[in-house]
mmCIF file of C-alpha atoms in Angstrom:
data_model
loop_
_atom_site.group_PDB
_atom_site.id
_atom_site.type_symbol
_atom_site.label_atom_id
_atom_site.label_comp_id
_atom_site.label_asym_id
_atom_site.label_seq_id
_atom_site.Cartn_x
_atom_site.Cartn_y
_atom_site.Cartn_z
ATOM 1 C CA ARG A 1 65.475 129.991 -76.591
ATOM 2 C CA LEU A 2 65.596 125.956 -75.462
ATOM 3 C CA SER A 3 67.623 123.742 -77.781
ATOM 4 C CA PRO A 4 66.031 120.471 -78.820
ATOM 5 C CA GLY A 5 66.587 117.571 -76.260
ATOM 6 C CA PRO A 6 67.225 118.926 -72.824
ATOM 7 C CA GLU A 7 64.863 117.923 -70.033
ATOM 8 C CA LEU A 8 63.272 120.609 -67.731
ATOM 9 C CA THR A 9 61.800 120.322 -64.329
ATOM 10 C CA GLY A 10 59.745 123.881 -62.655
ATOM 11 C CA PHE A 11 59.949 122.141 -58.566
ATOM 12 C CA ASP A 12 57.892 124.814 -56.281
ATOM 13 C CA PHE A 13 57.228 123.903 -52.840
ATOM 14 C CA SER A 14 53.299 125.240 -53.670
ATOM 15 C CA ALA A 15 51.030 123.841 -55.662
ATOM 16 C CA GLU A 16 48.892 126.803 -56.741
ATOM 17 C CA MET A 17 52.464 128.478 -58.566
ATOM 18 C CA LEU A 18 53.573 125.152 -59.691
ATOM 19 C CA ARG A 19 49.275 125.730 -61.567
ATOM 20 C CA GLU A 20 50.126 129.336 -62.908
ATOM 21 C CA ALA A 21 53.259 128.619 -64.125
ATOM 22 C CA ARG A 22 52.138 125.644 -66.053
ATOM 23 C CA ARG A 23 49.249 128.437 -67.486
ATOM 24 C CA LYS A 24 51.706 130.697 -68.638
ATOM 25 C CA PHE A 25 54.015 128.028 -70.557
ATOM 26 C CA GLN A 26 51.343 126.407 -71.530
ATOM 27 C CA GLU A 27 50.211 129.950 -74.014
ATOM 28 C CA LEU A 28 53.921 130.352 -74.443
ATOM 29 C CA GLN A 29 54.344 126.838 -75.894
ATOM 30 C CA LYS A 30 51.457 127.351 -78.214
ATOM 31 C CA LYS A 31 52.763 130.482 -79.321
ATOM 32 C CA HIS A 32 56.442 129.562 -79.456
ATOM 33 C CA ASN A 33 55.348 126.160 -80.406
ATOM 34 C CA LEU A 34 58.309 124.551 -77.129
ATOM 35 C CA PRO A 35 58.400 120.896 -76.085
ATOM 36 C CA ASP A 36 57.110 120.060 -72.796
ATOM 37 C CA ILE A 37 58.694 120.067 -69.213
ATOM 38 C CA GLY A 38 58.372 118.402 -66.055
ATOM 39 C CA PHE A 39 56.319 120.931 -62.629
ATOM 40 C CA GLU A 40 56.889 119.081 -60.037
ATOM 41 C CA GLU A 41 55.630 119.690 -55.934
ATOM 42 C CA GLY A 42 58.756 118.774 -53.485
ATOM 43 C CA ASP A 43 60.303 120.234 -50.237
ATOM 44 C CA ALA A 44 63.385 121.638 -51.690
ATOM 45 C CA GLY A 45 64.914 120.453 -49.087
ATOM 46 C CA ASP A 46 64.613 116.400 -49.881
ATOM 47 C CA MET A 47 64.283 116.754 -53.361
ATOM 48 C CA PRO A 48 63.013 113.890 -55.260
ATOM 49 C CA TYR A 49 65.844 113.200 -57.491
ATOM 50 C CA ASP A 50 69.388 111.518 -57.111
ATOM 51 C CA ASP A 51 72.765 112.428 -56.942
ATOM 52 C CA GLY A 52 73.910 114.215 -59.971
ATOM 53 C CA TYR A 53 70.932 114.596 -61.787
ATOM 54 C CA PHE A 54 71.182 118.262 -62.652
ATOM 55 C CA ASP A 55 73.471 119.517 -65.572
ATOM 56 C CA ALA A 56 72.149 122.869 -64.757
ATOM 57 C CA MET A 57 69.989 124.953 -61.956
ATOM 58 C CA GLY A 58 67.829 128.237 -62.357
ATOM 59 C CA ILE A 59 66.209 129.570 -59.627
ATOM 60 C CA THR A 60 64.058 132.908 -60.193
ATOM 61 C CA PHE A 61 63.040 134.581 -56.742
ATOM 62 C CA GLY A 62 62.579 131.383 -54.925
ATOM 63 C CA LEU A 63 66.799 131.581 -53.188
ATOM 64 C CA ARG A 64 65.623 134.053 -51.549
ATOM 65 C CA ASN A 65 63.132 132.919 -50.014
ATOM 66 C CA LEU A 66 65.487 129.434 -49.486
ATOM 67 C CA VAL A 67 67.595 131.391 -47.204
ATOM 68 C CA TYR A 68 66.868 134.622 -45.834
ATOM 69 C CA GLU A 69 65.788 133.736 -42.163
ATOM 70 C CA ASN A 70 65.562 131.068 -42.366
ATOM 71 C CA SER A 71 66.667 128.397 -40.146
ATOM 72 C CA ARG A 72 67.111 125.216 -42.771
ATOM 73 C CA ALA A 73 68.940 127.911 -45.885
ATOM 74 C CA GLY A 74 71.742 124.887 -45.266
ATOM 75 C CA LEU A 75 69.866 122.047 -45.662
ATOM 76 C CA HIS A 76 68.287 123.519 -49.176
ATOM 77 C CA LEU A 77 71.636 124.869 -49.967
ATOM 78 C CA SER A 78 73.451 121.065 -49.913
ATOM 79 C CA GLU A 79 70.676 119.731 -51.355
ATOM 80 C CA MET A 80 70.974 121.757 -54.350
ATOM 81 C CA ASN A 81 74.806 120.835 -54.412
ATOM 82 C CA ARG A 82 73.860 116.939 -54.069
ATOM 83 C CA VAL A 83 70.928 117.210 -57.528
ATOM 84 C CA LEU A 84 73.269 119.074 -59.368
ATOM 85 C CA LYS A 85 76.346 117.116 -61.632
ATOM 86 C CA PRO A 86 79.810 118.191 -60.212
ATOM 87 C CA GLY A 87 81.251 120.507 -62.341
ATOM 88 C CA GLY A 88 77.329 121.722 -63.258
ATOM 89 C CA ARG A 89 75.676 125.219 -63.059
#
């Protein structure tokens, strides 16, 4: 359950996955009266957020794809750390 006030952002490199995420979220939003969240397409190695922008981050299946047999794994993990506030989760 979402508490009042958080800003949530879904981020993915795939426009198709973001469309599906929006569709599923809209169904849940209507059913449970949830606040809006943002969905943004982009590269996890170059996120369009300021340093320390997020209090917390969560990843579903994406971490496997970001690091497993990926020559840019270090870049992706560093970028996640950059946009996460110090002490963030």
